[in-house]
Coordinates of C-alpha atoms and ligand atoms in Angstrom, one line a residue:
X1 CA -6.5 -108.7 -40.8
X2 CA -8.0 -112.1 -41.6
X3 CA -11.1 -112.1 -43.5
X4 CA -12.7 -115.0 -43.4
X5 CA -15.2 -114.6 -46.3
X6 CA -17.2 -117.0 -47.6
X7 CA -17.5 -117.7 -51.4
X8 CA -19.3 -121.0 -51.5
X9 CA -19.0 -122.9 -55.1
X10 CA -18.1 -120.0 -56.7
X11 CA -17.8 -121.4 -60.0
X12 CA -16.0 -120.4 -62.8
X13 CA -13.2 -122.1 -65.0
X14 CA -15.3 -125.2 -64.4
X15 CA -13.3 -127.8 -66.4
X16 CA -15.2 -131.1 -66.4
X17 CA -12.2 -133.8 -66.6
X18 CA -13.7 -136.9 -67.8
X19 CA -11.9 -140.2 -67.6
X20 CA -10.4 -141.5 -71.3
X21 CA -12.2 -141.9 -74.5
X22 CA -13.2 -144.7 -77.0
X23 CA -15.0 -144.2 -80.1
X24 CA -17.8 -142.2 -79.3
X25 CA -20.7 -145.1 -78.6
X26 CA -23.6 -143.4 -77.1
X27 CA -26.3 -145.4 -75.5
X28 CA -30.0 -144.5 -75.8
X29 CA -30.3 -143.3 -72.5
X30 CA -32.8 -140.3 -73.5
X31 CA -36.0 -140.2 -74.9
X32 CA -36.4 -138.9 -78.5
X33 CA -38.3 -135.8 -77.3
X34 CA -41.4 -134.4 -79.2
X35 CA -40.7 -130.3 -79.5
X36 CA -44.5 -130.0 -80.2
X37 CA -45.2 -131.9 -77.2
X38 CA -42.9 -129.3 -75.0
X39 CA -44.2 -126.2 -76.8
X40 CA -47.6 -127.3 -74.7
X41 CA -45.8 -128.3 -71.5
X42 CA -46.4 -126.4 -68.9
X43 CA -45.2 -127.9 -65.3
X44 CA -42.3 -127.1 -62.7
X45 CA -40.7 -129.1 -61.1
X46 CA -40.4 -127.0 -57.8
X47 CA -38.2 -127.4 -54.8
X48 CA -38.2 -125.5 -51.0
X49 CA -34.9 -123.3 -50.6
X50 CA -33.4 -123.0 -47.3
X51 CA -30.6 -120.9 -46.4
X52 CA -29.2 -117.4 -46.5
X53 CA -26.6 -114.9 -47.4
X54 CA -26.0 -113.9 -44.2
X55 CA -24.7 -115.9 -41.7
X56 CA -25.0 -118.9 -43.5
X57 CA -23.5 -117.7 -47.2
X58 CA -25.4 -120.0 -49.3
X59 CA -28.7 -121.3 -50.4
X60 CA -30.0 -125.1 -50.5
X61 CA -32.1 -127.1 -51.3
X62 CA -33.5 -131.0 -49.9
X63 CA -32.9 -132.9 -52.7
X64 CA -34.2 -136.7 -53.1
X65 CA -32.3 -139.2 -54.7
X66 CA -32.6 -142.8 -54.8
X67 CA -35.3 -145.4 -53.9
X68 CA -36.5 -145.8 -51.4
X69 CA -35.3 -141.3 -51.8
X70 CA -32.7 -140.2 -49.3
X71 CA -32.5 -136.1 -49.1
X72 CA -29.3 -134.5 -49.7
X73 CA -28.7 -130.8 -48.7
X74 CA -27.3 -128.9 -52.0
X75 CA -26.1 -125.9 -52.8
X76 CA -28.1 -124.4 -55.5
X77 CA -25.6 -122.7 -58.2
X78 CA -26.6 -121.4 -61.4
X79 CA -22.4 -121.1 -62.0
X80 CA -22.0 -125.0 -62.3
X81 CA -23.6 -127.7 -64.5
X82 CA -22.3 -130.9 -62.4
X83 CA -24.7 -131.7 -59.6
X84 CA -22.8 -133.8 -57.2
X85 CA -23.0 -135.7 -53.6
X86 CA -21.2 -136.5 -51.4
X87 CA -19.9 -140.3 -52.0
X88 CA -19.8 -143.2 -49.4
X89 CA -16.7 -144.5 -50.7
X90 CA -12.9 -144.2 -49.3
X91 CA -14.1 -140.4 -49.3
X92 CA -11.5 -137.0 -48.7
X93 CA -13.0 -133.9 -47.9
X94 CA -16.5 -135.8 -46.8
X95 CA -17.7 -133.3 -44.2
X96 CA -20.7 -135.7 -43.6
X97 CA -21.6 -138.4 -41.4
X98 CA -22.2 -141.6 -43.0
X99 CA -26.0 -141.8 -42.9
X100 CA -25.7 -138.4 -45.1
X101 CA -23.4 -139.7 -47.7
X102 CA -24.5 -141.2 -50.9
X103 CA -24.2 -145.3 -51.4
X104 CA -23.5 -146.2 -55.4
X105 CA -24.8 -149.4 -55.9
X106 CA -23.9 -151.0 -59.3
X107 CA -25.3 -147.8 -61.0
X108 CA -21.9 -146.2 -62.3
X109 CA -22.5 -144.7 -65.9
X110 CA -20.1 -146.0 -68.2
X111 CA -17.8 -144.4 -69.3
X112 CA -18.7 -144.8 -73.3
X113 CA -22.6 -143.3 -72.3
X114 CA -23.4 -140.6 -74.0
X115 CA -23.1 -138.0 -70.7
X116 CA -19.7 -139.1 -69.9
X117 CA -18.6 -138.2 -73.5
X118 CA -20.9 -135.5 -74.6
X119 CA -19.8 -133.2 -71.6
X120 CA -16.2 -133.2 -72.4
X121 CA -14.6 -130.5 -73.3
X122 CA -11.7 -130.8 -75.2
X123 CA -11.7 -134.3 -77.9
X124 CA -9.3 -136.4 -75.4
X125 CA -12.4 -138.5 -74.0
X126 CA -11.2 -142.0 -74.2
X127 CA -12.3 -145.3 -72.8
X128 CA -9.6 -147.9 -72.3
X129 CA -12.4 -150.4 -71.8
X130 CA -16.2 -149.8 -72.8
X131 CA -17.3 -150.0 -69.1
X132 CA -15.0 -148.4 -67.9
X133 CA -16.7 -146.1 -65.0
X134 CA -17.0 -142.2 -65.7
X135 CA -14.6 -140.0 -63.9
X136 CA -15.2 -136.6 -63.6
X137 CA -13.5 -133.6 -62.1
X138 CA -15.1 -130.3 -61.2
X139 CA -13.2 -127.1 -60.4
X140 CA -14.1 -123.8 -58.6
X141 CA -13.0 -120.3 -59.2
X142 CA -12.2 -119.8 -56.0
X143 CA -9.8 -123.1 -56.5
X144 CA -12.1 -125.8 -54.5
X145 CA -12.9 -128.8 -56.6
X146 CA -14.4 -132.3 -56.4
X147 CA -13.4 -135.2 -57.7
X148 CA -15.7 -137.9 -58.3
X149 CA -17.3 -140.7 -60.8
X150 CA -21.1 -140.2 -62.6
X151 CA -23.5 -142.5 -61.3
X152 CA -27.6 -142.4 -62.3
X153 CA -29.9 -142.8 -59.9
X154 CA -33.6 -142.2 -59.3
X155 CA -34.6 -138.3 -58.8
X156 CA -38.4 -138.2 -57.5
X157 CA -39.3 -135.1 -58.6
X158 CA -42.8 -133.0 -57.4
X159 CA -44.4 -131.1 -60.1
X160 CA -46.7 -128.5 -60.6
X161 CA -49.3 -130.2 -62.1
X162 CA -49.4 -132.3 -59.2
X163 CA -47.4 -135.3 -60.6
X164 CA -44.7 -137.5 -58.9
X165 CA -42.4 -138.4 -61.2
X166 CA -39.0 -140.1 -60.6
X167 CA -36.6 -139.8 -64.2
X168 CA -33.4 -142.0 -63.8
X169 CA -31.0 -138.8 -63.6
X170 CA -26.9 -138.9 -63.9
X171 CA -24.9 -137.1 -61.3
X172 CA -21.8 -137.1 -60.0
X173 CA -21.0 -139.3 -56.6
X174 CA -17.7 -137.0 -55.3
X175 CA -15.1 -138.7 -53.3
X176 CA -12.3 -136.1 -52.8
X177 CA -13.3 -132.8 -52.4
X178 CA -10.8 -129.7 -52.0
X179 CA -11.4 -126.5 -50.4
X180 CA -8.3 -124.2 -50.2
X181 CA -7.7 -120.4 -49.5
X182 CA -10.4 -118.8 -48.0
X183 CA -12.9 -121.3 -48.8
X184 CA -14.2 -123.1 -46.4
X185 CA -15.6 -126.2 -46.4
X186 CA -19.0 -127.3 -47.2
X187 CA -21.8 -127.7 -44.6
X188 CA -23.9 -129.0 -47.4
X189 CA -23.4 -132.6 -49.2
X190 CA -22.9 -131.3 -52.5
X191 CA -23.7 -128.7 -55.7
X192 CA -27.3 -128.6 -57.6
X193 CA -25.7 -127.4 -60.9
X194 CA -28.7 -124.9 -62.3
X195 CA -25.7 -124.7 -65.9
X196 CA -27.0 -125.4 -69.1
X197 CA -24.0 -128.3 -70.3
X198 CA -25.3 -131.6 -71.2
X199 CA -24.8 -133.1 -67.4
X200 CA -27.0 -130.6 -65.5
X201 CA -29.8 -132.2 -64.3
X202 CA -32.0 -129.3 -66.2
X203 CA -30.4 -130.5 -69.6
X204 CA -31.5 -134.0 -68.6
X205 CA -34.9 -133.1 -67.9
X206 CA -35.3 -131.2 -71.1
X207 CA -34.4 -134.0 -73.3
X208 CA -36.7 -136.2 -71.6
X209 CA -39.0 -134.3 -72.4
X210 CA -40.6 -133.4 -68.7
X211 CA -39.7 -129.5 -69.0
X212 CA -38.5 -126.5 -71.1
X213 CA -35.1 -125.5 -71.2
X214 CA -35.9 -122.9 -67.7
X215 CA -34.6 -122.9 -64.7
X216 CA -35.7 -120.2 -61.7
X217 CA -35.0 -119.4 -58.5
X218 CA -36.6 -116.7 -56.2
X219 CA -34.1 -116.0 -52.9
X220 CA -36.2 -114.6 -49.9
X221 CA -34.0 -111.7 -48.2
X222 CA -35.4 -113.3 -45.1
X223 CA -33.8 -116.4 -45.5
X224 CA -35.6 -119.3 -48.0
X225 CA -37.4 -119.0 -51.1
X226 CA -38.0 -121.5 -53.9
X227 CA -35.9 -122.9 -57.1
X228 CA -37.8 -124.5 -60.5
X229 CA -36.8 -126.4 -63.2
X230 CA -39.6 -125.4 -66.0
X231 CA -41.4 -122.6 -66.8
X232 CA -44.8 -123.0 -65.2
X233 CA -44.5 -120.8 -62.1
X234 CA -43.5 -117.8 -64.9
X235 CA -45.9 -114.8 -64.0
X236 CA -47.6 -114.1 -67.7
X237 CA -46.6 -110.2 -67.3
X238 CA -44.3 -108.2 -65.4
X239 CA -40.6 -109.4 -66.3
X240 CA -38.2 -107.6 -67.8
X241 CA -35.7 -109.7 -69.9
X242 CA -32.4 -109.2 -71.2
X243 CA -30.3 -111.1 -73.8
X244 CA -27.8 -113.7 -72.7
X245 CA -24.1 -113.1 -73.7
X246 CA -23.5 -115.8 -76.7
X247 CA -20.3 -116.9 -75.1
X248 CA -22.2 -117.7 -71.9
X249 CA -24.8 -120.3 -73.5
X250 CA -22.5 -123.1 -72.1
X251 CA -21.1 -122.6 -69.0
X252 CA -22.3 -119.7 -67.2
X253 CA -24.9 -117.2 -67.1
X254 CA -23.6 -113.9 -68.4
X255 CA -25.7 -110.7 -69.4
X256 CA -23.8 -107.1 -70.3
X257 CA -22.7 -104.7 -71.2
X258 CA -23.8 -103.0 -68.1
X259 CA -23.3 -99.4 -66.5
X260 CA -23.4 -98.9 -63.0
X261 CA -26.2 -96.3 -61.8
X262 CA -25.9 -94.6 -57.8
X263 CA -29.2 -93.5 -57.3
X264 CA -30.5 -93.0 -60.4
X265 CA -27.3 -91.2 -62.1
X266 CA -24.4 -92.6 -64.5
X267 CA -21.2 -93.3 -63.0
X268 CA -17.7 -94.1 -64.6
X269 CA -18.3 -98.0 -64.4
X270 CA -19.3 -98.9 -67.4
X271 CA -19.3 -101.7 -69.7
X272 CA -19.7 -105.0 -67.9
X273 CA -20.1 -108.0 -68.0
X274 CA -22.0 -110.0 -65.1
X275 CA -22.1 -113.8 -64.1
X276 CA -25.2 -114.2 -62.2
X277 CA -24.4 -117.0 -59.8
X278 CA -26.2 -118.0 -57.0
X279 CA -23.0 -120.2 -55.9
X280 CA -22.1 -116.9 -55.0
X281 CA -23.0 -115.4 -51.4
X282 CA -21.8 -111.8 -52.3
X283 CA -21.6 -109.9 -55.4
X284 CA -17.9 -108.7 -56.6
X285 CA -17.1 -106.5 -59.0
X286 CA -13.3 -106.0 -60.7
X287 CA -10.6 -103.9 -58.8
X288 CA -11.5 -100.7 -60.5
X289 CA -15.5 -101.0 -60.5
X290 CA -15.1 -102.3 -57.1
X291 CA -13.0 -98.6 -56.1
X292 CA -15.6 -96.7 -58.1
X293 CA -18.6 -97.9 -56.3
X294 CA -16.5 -97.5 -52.5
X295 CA -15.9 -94.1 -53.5
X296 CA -19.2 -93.5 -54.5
X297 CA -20.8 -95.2 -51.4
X298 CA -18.2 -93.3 -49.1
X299 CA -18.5 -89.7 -50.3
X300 CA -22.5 -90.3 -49.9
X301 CA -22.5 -91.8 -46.3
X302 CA -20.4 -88.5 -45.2
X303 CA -21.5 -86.4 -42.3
X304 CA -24.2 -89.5 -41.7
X305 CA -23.0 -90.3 -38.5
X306 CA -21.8 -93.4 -40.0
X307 CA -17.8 -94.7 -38.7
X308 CA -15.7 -97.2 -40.2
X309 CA -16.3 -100.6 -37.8
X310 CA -12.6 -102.2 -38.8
X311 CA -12.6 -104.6 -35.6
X312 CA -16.0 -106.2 -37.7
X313 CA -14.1 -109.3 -39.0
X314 CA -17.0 -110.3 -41.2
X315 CA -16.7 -108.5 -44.2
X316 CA -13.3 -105.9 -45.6
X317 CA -16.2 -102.9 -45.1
X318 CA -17.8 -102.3 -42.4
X319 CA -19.8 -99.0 -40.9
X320 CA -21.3 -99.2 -37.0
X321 CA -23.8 -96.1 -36.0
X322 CA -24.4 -94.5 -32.6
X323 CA -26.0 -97.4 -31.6
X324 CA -26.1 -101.0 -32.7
X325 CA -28.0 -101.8 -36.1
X326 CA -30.6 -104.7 -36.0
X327 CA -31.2 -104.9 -39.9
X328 CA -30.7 -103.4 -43.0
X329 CA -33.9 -101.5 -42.9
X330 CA -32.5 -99.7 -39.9
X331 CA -29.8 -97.6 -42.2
X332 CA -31.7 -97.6 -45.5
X333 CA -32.0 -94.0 -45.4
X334 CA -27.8 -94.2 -45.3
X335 CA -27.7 -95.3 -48.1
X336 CA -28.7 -95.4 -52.1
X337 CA -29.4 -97.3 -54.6
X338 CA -27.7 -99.0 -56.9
X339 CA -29.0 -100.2 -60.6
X340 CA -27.1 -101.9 -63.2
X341 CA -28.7 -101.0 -67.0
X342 CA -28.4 -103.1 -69.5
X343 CA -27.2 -101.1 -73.0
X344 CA -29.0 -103.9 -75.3
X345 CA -33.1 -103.0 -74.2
X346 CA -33.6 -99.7 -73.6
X347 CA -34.0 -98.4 -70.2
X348 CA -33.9 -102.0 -68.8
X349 CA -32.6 -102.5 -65.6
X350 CA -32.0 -104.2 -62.9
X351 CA -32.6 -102.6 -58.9
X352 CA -30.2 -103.2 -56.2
X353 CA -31.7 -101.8 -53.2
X354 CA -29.1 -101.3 -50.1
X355 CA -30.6 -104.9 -49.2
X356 CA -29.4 -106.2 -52.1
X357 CA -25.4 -105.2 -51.1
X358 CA -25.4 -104.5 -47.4
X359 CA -25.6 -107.0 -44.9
X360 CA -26.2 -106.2 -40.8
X361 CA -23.3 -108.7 -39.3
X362 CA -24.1 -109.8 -35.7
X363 CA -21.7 -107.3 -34.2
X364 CA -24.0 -104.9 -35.1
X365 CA -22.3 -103.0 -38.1
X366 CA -24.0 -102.4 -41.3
X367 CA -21.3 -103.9 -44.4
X368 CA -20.5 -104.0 -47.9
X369 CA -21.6 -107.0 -49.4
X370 CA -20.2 -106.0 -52.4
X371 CA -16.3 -107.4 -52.9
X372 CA -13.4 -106.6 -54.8
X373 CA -13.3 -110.0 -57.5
X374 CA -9.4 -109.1 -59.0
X375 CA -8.3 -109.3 -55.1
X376 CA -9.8 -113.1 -55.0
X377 CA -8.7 -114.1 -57.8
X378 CA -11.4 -113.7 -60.4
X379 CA -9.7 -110.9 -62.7
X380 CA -11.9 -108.8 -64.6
X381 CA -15.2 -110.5 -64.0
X382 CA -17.8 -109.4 -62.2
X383 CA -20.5 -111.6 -60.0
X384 CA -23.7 -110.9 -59.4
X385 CA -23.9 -113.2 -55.9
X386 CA -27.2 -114.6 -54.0
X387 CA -26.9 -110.7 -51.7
X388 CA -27.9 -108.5 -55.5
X389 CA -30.2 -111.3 -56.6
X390 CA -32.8 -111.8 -53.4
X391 CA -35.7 -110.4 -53.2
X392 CA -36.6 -111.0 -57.2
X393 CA -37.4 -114.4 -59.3
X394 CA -35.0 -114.5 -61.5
X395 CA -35.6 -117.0 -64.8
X396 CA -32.7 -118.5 -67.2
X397 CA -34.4 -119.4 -70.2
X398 CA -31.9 -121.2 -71.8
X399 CA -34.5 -121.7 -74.8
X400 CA -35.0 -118.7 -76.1
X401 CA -31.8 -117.4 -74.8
X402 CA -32.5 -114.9 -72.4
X403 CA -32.6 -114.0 -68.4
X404 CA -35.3 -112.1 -66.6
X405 CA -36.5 -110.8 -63.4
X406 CA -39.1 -109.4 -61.7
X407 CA -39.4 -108.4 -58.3
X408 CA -41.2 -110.9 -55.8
X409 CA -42.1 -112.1 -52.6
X410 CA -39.9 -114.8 -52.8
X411 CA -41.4 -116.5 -49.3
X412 CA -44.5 -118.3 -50.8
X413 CA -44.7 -120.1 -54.0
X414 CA -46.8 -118.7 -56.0
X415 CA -50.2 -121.2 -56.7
X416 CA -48.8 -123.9 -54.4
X417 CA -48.4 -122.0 -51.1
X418 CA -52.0 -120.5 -51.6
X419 CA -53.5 -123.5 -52.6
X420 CA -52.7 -125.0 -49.4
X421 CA -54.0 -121.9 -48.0
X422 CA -57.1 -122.0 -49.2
X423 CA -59.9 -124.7 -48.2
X424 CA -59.1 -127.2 -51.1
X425 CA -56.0 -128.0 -52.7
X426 CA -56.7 -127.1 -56.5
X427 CA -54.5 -128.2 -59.1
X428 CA -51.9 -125.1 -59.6
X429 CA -52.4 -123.0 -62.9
X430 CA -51.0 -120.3 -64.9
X431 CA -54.0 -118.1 -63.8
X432 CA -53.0 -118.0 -60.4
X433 CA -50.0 -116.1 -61.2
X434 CA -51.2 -112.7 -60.4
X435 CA -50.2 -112.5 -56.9
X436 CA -47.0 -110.9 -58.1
X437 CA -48.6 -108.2 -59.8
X438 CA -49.0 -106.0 -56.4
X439 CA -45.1 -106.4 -55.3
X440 CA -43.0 -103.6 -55.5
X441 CA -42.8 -102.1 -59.4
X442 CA -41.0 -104.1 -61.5
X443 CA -37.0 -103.1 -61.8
X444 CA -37.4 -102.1 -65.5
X445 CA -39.6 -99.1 -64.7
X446 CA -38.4 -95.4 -65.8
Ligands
NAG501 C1 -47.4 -133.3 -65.3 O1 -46.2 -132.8 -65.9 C2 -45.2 -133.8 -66.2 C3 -43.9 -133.1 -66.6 O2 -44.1 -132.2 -67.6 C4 -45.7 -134.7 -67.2 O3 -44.8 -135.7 -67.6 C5 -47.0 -135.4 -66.7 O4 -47.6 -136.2 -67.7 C6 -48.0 -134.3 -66.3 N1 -49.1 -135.0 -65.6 C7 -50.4 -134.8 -65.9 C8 -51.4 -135.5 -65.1 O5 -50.7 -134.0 -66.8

């Protein structure tokens, strides 16, 4: 059978390939930035998510760049640092008309600026020539990559305090972009990178002092939701948080050691350790986790009038009923819950409802939206996708080292939304937070 599953910029083994090296010259490019100052900061920038897990597979977001600002549709991935667009040069792998592409116009960063040299990984950075351009290349677990140069460019960014501010922001302008395997090719013009490394657009924001080291995103199960750079829209209570993996700092978001719950009770799948990555439309767990959890979610659907649906070409897994299922909520009772908790705080953890890895395909079927990662090629690691994380805000604080979640209505955002709502628009503050405090309990309850 061909299973045509979509895995959007998953991103691991992101190697960031930058063109040569010189002695390392940086130029001032950032602001000295005032820690005091950013202790008291307390505005977002906030963006409007589109998208969903199912059928689209991913989540954007309208980005502006440029001025006069053009809007780019991007894939929001907490799995990459890079953000890149699509570039209107002698372009492979462009899936976008022309209008849609991004013009570089005498703005390529050099390749002896600080970005181009601080984001490499290994010492080989070189410059033949000091301005020489910045060449970078990004790869993707799932073996798509883009090629590209860094250019910097105006970002107009909205925040919460009601200030329009546009930083001069470096990102990549990608001219040959590679999908292979199952992959397919974008429908978006590029990657938001939510990573901590020195080119993410957060790490550039931080040192210029506009925001803390935060990044957010809340993905509606109904499609949409919101994404933030800062920590403003933070509700004061509520959260559970959990310690980052040290390893992870850099690259990628990784919290465990983590045991796998079925409704409440232990199983054998213990011990992991999870990327959350919203490049990521489903969640996948190693070969032997991933055979755990179908045996698990097999034995309990028995005698439920549940049969396999293997003419469903969506997904590996699929169940259809007596008659055809509309959405999830129509075979909740099927099934249970899952929950991941986290050894390192006691009794934290984190809820996956049977929203958060089933999906209702348009055939009708009810599938597994959770995958089996050593089959695609990702070895022993495990993803937490867009399917486990909707439904909750989830924050990487990158400052104090930590990620938490809370569960949240993730189709309004909070202050903003009901500010507009109500008869005058009032300047958005912390205070306002407390519409989350009537959701469903937060995950880390027992
Ligand atoms: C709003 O927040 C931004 C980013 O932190 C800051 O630069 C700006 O000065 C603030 N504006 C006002 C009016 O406080």
């Amino acid at each position: 059978m061909d299973f045509k599953i979509k895995i959007p910029f998953l991103t691991l083994f992101l190697f960031l390939l930058f063109s040569s090296i010189f002695p390392l010259t940086f130029s001032a490019a950032n602001k000295p930035f005032n820690t005091d100052k950013l202790h008291r900061l307390a505005s977002s920038a906030v963006f409007r998510v589109q998208g969903n897990v199912y059928p689209l597979g991913y989540y954007t977001v309208s980005f502006s760049i440029g001025n006069p600002p053009k809007l780019y549709d991007l894939d929001i991935d907490s799995g990459s640092d890079l953000t890149w667009v699509q570039c209107d040069a002698p372009c492979k792998g462009c899936t976008k008309p022309n209008h849609q592409l991004y013009k570089p116009s005498n703005n390529l960063v050099q390749c002896v600026d600080q970005l181009c040299a601080g984001v490499h990984l290994t010492s080989d950075h070189h410059c033949d020539t000091p301005d020489d351009q910045c060449d970078y290349e990004v790869e993707y677990a799932d073996h798509g990559s883009s090629l590209g140069v860094l250019v910097r460019d105006y970002v107009p960014l909205q925040f919460t305090n009601g200030s329009m501010i546009s930083p001069k922001i470096a990102f990549g302008c990608g001219y040959d972009q590679k999908f292979s395997g199952h992959t397919s090719p974008p429908s978006t013009t590029g990657v938001l990178g939510l990573g901590n490394g020195k080119t993410s657009i957060l790490s550039q924001l931080h040192s210029l002092g506009l925001i803390r080291n935060v990044v957010g995103h809340c993905l509606s199960g109904r499609g949409g939701g919101f994404l933030f750079f800062g920590d403003d829209l933070i509700p004061s209570s509520g959260i559970v948080w959990t310690p980052m993996l040290p390893s992870s700092s850099e690259k990628h978001y990784i919290l465990g050691p983590a045991e796998l719950l079925f409704n409440g009770k232990s199983t054998t799948v213990k011990g992991l350790e999870l990327i959350f990555d919203s490049g990521s439309s489903y969640t996948y767990f190693n070969s032997k986790a991933y055979r755990a959890i179908l045996d698990l979610v097999i034995n309990d659907i028995k005698g439920k009038q549940l049969t396999r649906a293997t003419e469903d070409p969506s997904l590996p897994i699929c169940w259809k009923g007596s008659k055809s299922f509309k959405s999830v909520s129509d075979v909740k009772n099927y099934f249970k819950p899952l929950a991941l908790r986290f050894k390192k705080v006691k009794n934290l953890q984190m809820l996956i409802p049977p929203e958060g890895y089933l999906i209702v395909t348009k055939h009708g079927n009810v599938c597994l939206g959770i995958l089996d990662g050593t089959e695609v090629g990702l070895g022993n690691l495990n993803i937490i996708g867009d399917i486990s994380l909707q439904d909750k805000m989830v924050i990487y604080d990158n400052e104090r080292q930590q990620i938490g979640w809370i569960s949240s209505n993730c189709d309004r955002i909070p202050n903003i939304d009901r500010d507009f709502e109500g008869d005058a628009f009032q300047q958005p503050h912390a205070a306002n937070l407390g519409i989350f405090d009537d959701r469903c309990p937060a995950d880390s309850e027992l």
